[in-house]
Structure formats: structure tokens, C-alpha cells
Tab-separated table of C-alpha atoms and ligand atoms in Angstrom:
chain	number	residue	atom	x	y	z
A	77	UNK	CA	211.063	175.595	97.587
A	78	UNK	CA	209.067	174.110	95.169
A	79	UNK	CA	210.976	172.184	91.916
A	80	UNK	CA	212.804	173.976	89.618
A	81	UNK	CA	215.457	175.355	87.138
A	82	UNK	CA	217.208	171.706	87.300
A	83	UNK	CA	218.256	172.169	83.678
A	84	UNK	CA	221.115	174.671	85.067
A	85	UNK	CA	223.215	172.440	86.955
A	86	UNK	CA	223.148	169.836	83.928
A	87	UNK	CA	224.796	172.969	81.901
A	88	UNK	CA	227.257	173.896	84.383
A	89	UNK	CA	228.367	170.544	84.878
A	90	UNK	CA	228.762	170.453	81.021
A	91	UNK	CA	230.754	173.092	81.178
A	92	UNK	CA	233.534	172.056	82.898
A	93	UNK	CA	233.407	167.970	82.040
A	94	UNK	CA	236.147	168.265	79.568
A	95	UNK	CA	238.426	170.418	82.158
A	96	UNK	CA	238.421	167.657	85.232
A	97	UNK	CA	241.877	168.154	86.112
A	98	UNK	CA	244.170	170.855	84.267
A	99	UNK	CA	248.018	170.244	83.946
A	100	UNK	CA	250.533	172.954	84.964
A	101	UNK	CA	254.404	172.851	84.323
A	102	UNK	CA	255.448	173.716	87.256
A	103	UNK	CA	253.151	172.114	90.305
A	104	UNK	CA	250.742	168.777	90.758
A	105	UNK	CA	247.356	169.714	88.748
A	106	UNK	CA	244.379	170.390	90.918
A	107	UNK	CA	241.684	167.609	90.799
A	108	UNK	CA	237.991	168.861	91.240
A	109	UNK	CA	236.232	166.442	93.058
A	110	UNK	CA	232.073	166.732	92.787
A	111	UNK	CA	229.090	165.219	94.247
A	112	UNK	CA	225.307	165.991	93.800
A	113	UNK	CA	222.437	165.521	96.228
A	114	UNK	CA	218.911	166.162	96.019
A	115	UNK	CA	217.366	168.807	98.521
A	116	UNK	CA	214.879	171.676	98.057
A	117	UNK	CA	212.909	170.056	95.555
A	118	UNK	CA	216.296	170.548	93.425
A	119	UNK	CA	219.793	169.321	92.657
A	120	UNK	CA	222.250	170.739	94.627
A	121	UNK	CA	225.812	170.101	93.130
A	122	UNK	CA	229.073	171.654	94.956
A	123	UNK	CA	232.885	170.799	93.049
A	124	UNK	CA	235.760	172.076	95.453
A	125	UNK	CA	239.291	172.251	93.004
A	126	UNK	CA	241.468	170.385	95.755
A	127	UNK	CA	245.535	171.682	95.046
A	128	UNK	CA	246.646	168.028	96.868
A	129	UNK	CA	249.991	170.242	98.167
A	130	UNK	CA	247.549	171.796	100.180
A	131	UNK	CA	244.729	169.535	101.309
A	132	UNK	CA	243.645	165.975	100.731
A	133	UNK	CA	240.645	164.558	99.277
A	134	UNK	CA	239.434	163.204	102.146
A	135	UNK	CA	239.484	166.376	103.597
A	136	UNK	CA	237.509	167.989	101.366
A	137	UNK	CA	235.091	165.062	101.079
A	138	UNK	CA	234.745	165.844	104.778
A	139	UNK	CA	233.929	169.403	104.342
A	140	UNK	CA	231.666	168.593	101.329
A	141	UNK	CA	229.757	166.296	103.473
A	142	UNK	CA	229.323	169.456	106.020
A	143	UNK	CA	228.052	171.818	103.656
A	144	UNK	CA	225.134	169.246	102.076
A	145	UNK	CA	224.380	168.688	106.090
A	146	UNK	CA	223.874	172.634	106.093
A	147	UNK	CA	222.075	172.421	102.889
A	148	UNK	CA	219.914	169.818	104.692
A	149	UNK	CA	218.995	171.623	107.611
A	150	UNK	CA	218.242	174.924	105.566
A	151	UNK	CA	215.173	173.134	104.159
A	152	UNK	CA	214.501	171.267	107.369
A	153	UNK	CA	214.016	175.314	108.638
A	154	UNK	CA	212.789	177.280	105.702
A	155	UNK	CA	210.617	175.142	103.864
A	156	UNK	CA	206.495	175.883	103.674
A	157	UNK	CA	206.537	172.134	102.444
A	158	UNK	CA	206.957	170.737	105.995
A	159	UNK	CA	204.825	171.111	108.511
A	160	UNK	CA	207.659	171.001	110.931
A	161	UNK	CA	209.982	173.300	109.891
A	162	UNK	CA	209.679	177.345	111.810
A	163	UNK	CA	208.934	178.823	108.413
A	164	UNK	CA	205.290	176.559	108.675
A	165	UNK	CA	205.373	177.688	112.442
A	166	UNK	CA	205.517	181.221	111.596
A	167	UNK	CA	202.942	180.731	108.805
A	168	UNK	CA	199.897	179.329	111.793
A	169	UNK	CA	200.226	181.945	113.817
A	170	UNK	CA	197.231	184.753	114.242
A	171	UNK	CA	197.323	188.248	113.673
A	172	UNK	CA	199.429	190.040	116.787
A	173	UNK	CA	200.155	186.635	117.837
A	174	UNK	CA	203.923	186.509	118.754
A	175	UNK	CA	206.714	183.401	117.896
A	176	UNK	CA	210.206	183.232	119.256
A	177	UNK	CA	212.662	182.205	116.047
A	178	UNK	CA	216.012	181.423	115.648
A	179	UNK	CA	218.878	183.984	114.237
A	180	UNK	CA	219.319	182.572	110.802
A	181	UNK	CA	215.611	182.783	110.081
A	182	UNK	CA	215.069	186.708	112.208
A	183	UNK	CA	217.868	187.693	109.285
A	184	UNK	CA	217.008	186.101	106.138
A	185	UNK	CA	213.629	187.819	106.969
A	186	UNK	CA	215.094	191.180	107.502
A	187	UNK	CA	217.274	191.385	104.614
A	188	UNK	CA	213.950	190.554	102.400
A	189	UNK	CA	211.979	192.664	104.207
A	190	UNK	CA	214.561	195.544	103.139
A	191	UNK	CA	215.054	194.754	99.040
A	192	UNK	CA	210.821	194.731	99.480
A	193	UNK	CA	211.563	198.655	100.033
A	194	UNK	CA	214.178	199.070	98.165
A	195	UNK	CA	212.394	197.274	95.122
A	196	UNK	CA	209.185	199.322	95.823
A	197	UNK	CA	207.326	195.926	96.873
A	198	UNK	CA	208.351	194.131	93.811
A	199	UNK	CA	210.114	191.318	95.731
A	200	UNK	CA	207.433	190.328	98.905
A	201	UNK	CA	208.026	187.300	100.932
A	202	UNK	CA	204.236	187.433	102.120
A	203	UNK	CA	202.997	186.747	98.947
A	204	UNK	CA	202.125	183.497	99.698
A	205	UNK	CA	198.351	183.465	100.291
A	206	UNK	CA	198.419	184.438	96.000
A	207	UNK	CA	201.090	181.823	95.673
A	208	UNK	CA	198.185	179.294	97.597
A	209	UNK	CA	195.611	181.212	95.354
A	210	UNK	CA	197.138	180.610	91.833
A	211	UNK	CA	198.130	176.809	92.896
A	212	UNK	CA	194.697	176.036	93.686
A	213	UNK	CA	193.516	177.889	90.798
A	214	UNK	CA	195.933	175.988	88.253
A	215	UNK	CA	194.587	172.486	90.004
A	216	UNK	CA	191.124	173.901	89.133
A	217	UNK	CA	191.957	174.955	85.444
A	218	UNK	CA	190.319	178.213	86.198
A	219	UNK	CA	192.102	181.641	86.912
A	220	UNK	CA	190.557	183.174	90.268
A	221	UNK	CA	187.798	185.534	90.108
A	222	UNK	CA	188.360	189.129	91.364
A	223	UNK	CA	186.635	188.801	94.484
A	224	UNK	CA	189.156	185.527	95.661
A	225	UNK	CA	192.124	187.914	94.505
A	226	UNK	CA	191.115	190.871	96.451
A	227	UNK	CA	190.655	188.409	99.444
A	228	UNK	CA	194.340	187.188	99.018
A	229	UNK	CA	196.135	190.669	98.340
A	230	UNK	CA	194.495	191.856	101.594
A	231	UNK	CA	196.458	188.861	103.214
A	232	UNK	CA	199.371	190.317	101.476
A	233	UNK	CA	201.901	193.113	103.119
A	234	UNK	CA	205.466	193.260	103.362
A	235	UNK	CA	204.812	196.289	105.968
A	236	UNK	CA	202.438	194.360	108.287
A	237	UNK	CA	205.600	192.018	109.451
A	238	UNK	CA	206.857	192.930	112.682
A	239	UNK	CA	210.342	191.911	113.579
A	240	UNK	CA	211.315	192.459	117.149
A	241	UNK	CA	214.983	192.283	117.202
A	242	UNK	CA	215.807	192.419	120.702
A	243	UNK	CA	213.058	189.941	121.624
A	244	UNK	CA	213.848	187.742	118.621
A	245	UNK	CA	209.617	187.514	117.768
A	246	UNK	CA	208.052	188.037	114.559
A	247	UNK	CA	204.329	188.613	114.494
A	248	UNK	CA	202.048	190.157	111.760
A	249	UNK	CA	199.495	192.859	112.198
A	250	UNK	CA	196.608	191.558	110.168
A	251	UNK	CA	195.197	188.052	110.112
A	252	UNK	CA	195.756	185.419	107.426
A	253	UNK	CA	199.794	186.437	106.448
A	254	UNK	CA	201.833	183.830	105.528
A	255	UNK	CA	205.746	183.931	104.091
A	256	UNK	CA	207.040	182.029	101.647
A	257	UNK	CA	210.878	182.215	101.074
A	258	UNK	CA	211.388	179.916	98.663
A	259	UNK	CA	212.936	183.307	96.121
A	260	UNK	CA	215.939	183.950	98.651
A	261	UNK	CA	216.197	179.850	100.119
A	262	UNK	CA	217.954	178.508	97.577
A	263	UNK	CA	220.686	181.539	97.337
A	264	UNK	CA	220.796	181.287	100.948
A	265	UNK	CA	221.263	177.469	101.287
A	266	UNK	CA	224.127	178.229	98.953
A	267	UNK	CA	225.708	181.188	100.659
A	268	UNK	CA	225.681	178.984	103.786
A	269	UNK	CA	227.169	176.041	102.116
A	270	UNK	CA	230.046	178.375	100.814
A	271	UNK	CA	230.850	179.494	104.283
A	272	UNK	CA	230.806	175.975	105.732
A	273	UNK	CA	233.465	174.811	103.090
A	274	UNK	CA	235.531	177.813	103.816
A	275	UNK	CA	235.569	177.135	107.416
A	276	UNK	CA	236.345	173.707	106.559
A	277	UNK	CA	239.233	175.252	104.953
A	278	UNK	CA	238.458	174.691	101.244
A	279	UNK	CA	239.348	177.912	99.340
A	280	UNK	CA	238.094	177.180	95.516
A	281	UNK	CA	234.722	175.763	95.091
A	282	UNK	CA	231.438	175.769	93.130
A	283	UNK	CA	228.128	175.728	94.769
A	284	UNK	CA	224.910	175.193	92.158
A	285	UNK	CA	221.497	175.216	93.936
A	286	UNK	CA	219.575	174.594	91.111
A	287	UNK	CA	221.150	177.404	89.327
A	288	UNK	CA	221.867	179.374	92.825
A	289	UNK	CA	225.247	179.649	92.232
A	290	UNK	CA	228.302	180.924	93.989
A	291	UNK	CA	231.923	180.638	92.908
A	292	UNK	CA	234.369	180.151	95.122
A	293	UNK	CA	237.904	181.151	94.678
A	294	UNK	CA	239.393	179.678	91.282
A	295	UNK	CA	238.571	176.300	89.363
A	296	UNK	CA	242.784	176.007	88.984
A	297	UNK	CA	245.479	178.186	89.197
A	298	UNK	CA	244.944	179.569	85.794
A	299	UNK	CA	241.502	179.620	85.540
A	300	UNK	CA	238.330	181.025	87.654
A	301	UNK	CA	235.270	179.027	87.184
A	302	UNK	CA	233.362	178.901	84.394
A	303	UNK	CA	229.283	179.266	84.828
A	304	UNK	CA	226.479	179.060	82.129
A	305	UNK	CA	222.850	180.362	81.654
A	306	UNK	CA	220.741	178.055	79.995
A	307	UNK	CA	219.100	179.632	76.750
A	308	UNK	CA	215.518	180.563	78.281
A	309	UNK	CA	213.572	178.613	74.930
A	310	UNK	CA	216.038	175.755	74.137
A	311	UNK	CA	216.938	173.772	77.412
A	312	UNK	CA	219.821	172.178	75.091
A	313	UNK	CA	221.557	175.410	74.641
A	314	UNK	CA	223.542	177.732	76.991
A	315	UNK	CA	222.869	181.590	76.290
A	316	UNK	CA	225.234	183.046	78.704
A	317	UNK	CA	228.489	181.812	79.801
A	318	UNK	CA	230.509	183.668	82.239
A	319	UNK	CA	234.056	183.338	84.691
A	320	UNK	CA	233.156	184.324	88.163
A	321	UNK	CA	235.260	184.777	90.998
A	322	UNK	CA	234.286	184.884	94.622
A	323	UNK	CA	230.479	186.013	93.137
A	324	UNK	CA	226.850	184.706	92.549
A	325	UNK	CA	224.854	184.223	89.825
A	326	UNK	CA	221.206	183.289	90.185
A	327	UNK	CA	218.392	183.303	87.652
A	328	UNK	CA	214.625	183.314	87.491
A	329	UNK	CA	212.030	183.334	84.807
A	330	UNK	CA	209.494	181.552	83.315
A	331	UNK	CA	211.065	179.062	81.258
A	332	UNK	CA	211.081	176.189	83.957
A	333	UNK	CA	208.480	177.286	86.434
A	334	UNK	CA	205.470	178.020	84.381
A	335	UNK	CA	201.741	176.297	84.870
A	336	UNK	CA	199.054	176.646	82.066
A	337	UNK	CA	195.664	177.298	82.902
A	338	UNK	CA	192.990	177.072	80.095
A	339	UNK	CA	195.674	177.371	77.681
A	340	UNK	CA	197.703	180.459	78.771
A	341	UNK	CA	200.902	180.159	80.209
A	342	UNK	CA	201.708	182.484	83.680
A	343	UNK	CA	204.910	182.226	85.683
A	344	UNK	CA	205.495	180.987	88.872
A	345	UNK	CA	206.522	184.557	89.765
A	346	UNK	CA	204.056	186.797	91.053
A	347	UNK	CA	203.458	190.700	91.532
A	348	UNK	CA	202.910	191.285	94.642
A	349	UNK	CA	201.370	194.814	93.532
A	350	UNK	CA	198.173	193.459	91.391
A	351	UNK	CA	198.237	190.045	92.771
A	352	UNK	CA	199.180	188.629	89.151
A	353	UNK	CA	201.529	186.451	87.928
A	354	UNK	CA	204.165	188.487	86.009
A	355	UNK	CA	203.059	188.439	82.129
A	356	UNK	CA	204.996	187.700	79.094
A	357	UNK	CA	207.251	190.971	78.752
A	358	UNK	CA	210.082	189.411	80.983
A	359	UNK	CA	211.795	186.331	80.166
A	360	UNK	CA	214.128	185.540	82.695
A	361	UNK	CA	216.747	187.865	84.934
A	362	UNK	CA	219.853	186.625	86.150
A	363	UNK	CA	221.804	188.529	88.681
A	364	UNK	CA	225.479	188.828	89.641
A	365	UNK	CA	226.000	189.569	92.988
A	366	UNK	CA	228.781	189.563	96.344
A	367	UNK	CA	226.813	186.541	97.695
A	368	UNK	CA	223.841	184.388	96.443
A	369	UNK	CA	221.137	185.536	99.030
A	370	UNK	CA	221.401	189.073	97.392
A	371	UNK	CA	221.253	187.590	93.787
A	372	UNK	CA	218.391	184.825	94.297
A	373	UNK	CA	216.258	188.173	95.677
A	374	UNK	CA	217.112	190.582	92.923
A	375	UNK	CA	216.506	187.930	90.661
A	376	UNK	CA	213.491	187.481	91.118
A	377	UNK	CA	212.510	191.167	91.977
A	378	UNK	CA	213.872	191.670	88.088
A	379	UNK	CA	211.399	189.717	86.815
A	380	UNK	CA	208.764	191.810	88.313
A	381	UNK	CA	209.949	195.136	87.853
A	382	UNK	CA	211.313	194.459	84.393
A	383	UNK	CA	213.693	197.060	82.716
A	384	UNK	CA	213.167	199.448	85.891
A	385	UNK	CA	214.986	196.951	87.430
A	386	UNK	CA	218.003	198.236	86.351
A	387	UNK	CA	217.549	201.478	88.069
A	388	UNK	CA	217.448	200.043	91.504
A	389	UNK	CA	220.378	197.216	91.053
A	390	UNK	CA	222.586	200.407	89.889
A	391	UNK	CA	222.421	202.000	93.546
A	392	UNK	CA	222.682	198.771	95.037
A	393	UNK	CA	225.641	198.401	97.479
A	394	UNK	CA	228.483	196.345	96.258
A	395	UNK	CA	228.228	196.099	92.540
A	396	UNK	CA	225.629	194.137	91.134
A	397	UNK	CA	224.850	193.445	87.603
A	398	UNK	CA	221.926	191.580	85.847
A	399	UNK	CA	220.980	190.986	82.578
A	400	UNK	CA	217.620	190.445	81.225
A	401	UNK	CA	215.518	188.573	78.464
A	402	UNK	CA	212.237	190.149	77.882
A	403	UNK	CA	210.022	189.437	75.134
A	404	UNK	CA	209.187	192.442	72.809
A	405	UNK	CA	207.605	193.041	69.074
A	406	UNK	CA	207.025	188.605	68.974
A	407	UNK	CA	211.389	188.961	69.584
A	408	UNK	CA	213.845	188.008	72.617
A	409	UNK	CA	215.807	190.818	73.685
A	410	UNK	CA	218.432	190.694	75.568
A	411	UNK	CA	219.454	193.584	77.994
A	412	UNK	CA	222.692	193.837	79.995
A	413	UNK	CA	223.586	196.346	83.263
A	414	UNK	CA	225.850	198.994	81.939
A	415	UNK	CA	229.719	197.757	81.724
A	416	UNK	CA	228.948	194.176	82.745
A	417	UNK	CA	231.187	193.413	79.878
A	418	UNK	CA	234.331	195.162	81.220
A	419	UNK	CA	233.646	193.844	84.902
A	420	UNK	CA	233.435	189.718	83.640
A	421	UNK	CA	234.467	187.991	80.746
A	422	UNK	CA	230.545	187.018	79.502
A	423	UNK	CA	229.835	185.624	76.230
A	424	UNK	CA	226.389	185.581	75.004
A	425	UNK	CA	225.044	183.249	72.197
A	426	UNK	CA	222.072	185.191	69.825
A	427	UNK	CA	219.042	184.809	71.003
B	129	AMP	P1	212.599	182.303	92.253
B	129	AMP	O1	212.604	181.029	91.496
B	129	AMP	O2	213.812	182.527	93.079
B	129	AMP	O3	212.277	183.470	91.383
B	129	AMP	O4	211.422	182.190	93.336
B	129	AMP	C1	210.092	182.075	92.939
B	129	AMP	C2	209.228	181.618	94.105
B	129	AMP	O5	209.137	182.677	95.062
B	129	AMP	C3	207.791	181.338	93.692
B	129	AMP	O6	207.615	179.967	93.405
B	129	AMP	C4	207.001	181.790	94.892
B	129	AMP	O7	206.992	180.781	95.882
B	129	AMP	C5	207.802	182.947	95.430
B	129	AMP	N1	207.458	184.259	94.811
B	129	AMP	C6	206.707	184.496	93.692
B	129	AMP	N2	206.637	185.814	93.427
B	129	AMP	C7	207.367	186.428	94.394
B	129	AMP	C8	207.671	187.797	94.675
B	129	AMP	N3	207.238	188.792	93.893
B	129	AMP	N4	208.443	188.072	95.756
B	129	AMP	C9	208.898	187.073	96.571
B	129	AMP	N5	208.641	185.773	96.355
B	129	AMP	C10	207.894	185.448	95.285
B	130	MG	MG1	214.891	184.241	93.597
């Protein structure tokens, strides 16, 4: 869970500064009521839109103050940054070696061990010893040398996890694996944050995980929530802006997470396939999805598989749309799932 894509939660909030608390003739206005706390190496913001006939402020604050403690103990779980946490756990252990974890953690893994077949290997949570790789090589200024990235991909294997469901053990069947979730965490810490608020009872609510997001509900009676995708070359400018209700929106690329080594630019997002960082064809991907687990993994899938992408999100389960930027002929192009346009009201700014 490494830094990244702050600039979207700077946008959103943007968005919907003007709009703090809408007037209606016939009832009290909702007030949204925000707060912002750092966690994941990001800014995670949540607004609930509190309808005071139905449920105080304090009340909310209260559930608000639940979901960042959920937030909080995501990353206390999942991240590879602490040594403590049963992601680093499962990352020491030995080939066949065998660790106990928790339910949370047994079925984020499953559910990305499943999009790595259905996305043909494009989205791999063990692609961490060429995540390792390409860090130490971008300290170094020097790409890797074939013989260092053949060492790594061996080390890499979505197929040599083994999850034992009824003995709650994962192990791996060749030595040197490691996982790295940080592409579904943040859609995850979000998801769970949603579910914490609604079981706190707040019904309309906005969840940004540095640009994880999920809307909740409506932002007022009259109006769902209002999201925007920065433009991927101009952090000032929004590219996409789009009303959601009850859905996710996450996006990758390379415009935030990028690192430069002797003078050429790679992405933070890696193919799993050739052991590369993605190149310069693909832009950024954002996905729309039922819940922001689903959308932080396609995301980033998107950006490796590119265009074909759009094959696979089709027969996804539960309607999911995406739209692309890719780079083509020194131009950005922008590609869109077929009839995102009649499922949300999306505006798009030229490119
Ligand atoms: P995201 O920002 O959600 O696209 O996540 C990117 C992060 O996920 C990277 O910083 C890596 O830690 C990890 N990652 C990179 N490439 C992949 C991949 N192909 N599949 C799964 N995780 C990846
Ligand atoms: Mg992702």
C-alpha cells in the first residue's frame, strides 16, 4: 500500500464543496458531514449526507469514527510495510510451509486468486518478488538484467498458492513467493468501511480511498453523488465526472505512480506475464463496479491487459464497466465499455 493517487480525493472533494447542504421545499436539508484521515500511505476521506429527521450528527460521527477504526486495522493486517501485520507473516514462510490466517485475509486472497484466472494472469497478487526487483532497481538507477528477472518471475505464480479452506492455511509450493495486495487493499478497506457505516445505520455516504471509491446511497434526496476522474496529464483538471449510486469506481495508471530510471518512465504496475512494468500504450483504467474490491482488481488488471480488457469485464458477473486512456499515434484516446453512457450519467472533458 505504497503512496498514491492522492490527487483524487482533492477532486472529489472539489466536487461537491459548493453543494454542502442542499435546500428542499418540503423537509430539513441534509447536511454532509466529512472528515479525512491518513492511512495506507493515502488519504482516506468518507462524507455520510445525515437527513437530521432521521439520525443525528453525533451519530454518524460515531459510525464515522468506526469505519476509519476498520480502515485502521485493514492496514494493520494487509500491509507488506509492517513487519507485524499476517500479510508480512505469510510473506516469511518457506515453500510447503503452512500458516493459519484469519477469514478476512483466506477471502480477499481467494477472490484475487480467481480474477488472476479469469484475467488470464494479468492481475497476480504474487508479483511481489518483481515489485522488490524493480524498487531496488529504481534505487540503483539501473533496470535489472535478464538473469535477476528470470530469478524473480520464477518466484512468481498465482497457481503455486495453496488455500486450504477447511483448515484455514495458505502455503505456497515453490520457495521464495511473496503477495503483495496492495491492488485490491485499498478497494477493500473501502468496501469494509461502507459496510461498517451501514451497520452503524448510515444509509448515504461517500467512501474515497485515495480514489477507491464507493457511493453510498444518495448525496440528498434529489441528487446521487457526484464522483470525478482526475485528467491522467493535468492533475488540475477532472476528465471524467460521473453520479454513482450504491457503486465503485477505482482507477489505476501511471500518472501518479510512476519511477524513472535512466530517464524512462515505467509504471508502478507490472505484468506479471514478462515480468515488466506495463509500457506506455495504457494510460490509466478506471472501473465501475457492485463493490470496490472488484473495481480496485479490474482496475488494475485493465492496465495490463489493455483494450482486451474489455472482453473479460463484459462477462463479468454483475455489470461492470471501465473506461480506458491509452496512448496511441503520440494521442490520448479515450475508450469506454459499450453503453456506459445509458447505464450513468458520465461526462467526459477532451482529452
Ligand atoms: P493499483 O494502484 O491498485 O493499480 O495497485 C498497484 C500495486 O499493486 C503496485 O504498486 C504493486 O504493489 C501491485 N501490482 C503491480 N502490478 C500488479 C499486477 N499485475 N497484479 C497485482 N498487483 C500488482
Ligand atoms: Mg487496483
Amino acid at each position: 500500500m505504497n503512496p498514491g493517487k492522492r490527487p483524487h480525493i482533492l477532486l472529489v472533494a472539489a466536487l461537491s464543496a459548493s453543494l454542502s447542504s442542499v435546500p428542499s421545499c418540503s423537509r430539513a436539508p441534509e447536511k454532509i458531514i466529512e472528515d479525512s484521515r491518513f492511512f495506507m500511505g493515502t488519504v482516506v476521506q468518507i462524507k455520510v449526507s445525515i437527513d437530521p429527521a432521521e439520525r443525528g450528527e453525533a451519530g454518524a460521527k460515531d459510525a464515522m469514527n468506526l469505519a476509519f477504526d476498520e480502515i485502521k486495522r485493514i492496514e494493520d493486517v494487509y500491509s507488506v510495510y509492517k513487519d507485524t501485520s499476517e500479510v508480512s507473516r505469510i510473506n516469511r514462510l518457506r515453500k510447503n510451509e503452512r500458516l493459519q490466517i484469519t477469514d478476512g485475509v483466506l477471502n480477499l486472497i481467494h477472490k484475487t486468486l480467481d480474477y488472476s484466472e479469469r484475467t488470464d494472469g494479468a492481475f497476480d497478487i504474487t508479483v511481489k518478488p518483481l515489485v522488490d526487483l524493480w524498487g531496488s532497481a529504481r534505487k540503483a538507477n539501473k533496470p535489472p538484467d535478464e538473469p535477476e528477472l528470470k530469478r524473480a518471475l520464477g518466484r512468481v505464480g498465482y497457481k503455486d498458492v495453496v488455500l486450504d479452506e477447511a483448515a484455514h492455511t495458505i502455503h505456497f509450493k515453490k520457495e521464495g513467493m511473496s503477495i503483495d495486495l496492495g491492488a485490491a487493499a485499498k478497494g477493500y478497506a473501502t468496501d469494509r468501511a461502507v459496510r461498517i457505516l451501514e451497520e452503524n445505520g448510515i444509509n448515504n455516504a461517500l467512501v474515497n480511498s485515495g480514489g477507491d471509491m464507493y457511493c453510498l446511497g444518495k448525496r440528498t434526496a434529489h441528487e446521487l453523488w457526484k464522483v470525478g476522474v482526475q485528467h491522467p496529464r493535468d492533475r488540475n483538471r477532472l476528465f471524467l465526472k460521473i453520479r454513482l449510486k450504491d457503486r465503485a469506481i477505482d482507477t489505476s495508471g501511471d500518472y501518479e505512480r510512476y519511477f524513472v530510471i535512466g530517464g524512462k518512465r515505467y509504471s508502478h504496475v507490472i505484468d506479471p506475464r514478462t515480468g515488466y512494468p506495463i509500457g506506455d500504450n495504457v494510460v490509466s483504467a478506471s472501473v465501475i463496479a457492485a463493490d470496490s474490491t472488484t473495481a480496485d482488481i479490474l482496475a488494475t488488471a485493465m492496465c495490463v491487459l489493455g483494450e482486451k480488457g474489455f472482453g473479460i469485464i463484459k462477462r463479468e458477473p454483475g455489470g461492470i464497466d471501465a473506461v480506458l486512456v491509452t496512448f496511441e499515434a503520440g494521442r490520448l484516446t479515450v475508450k469506454m465499455s459499450e453503453g456506459i453512457r445509458e447505464r450513468y450519467d458520465i461526462s467526459q472533458e477532451k482529452l
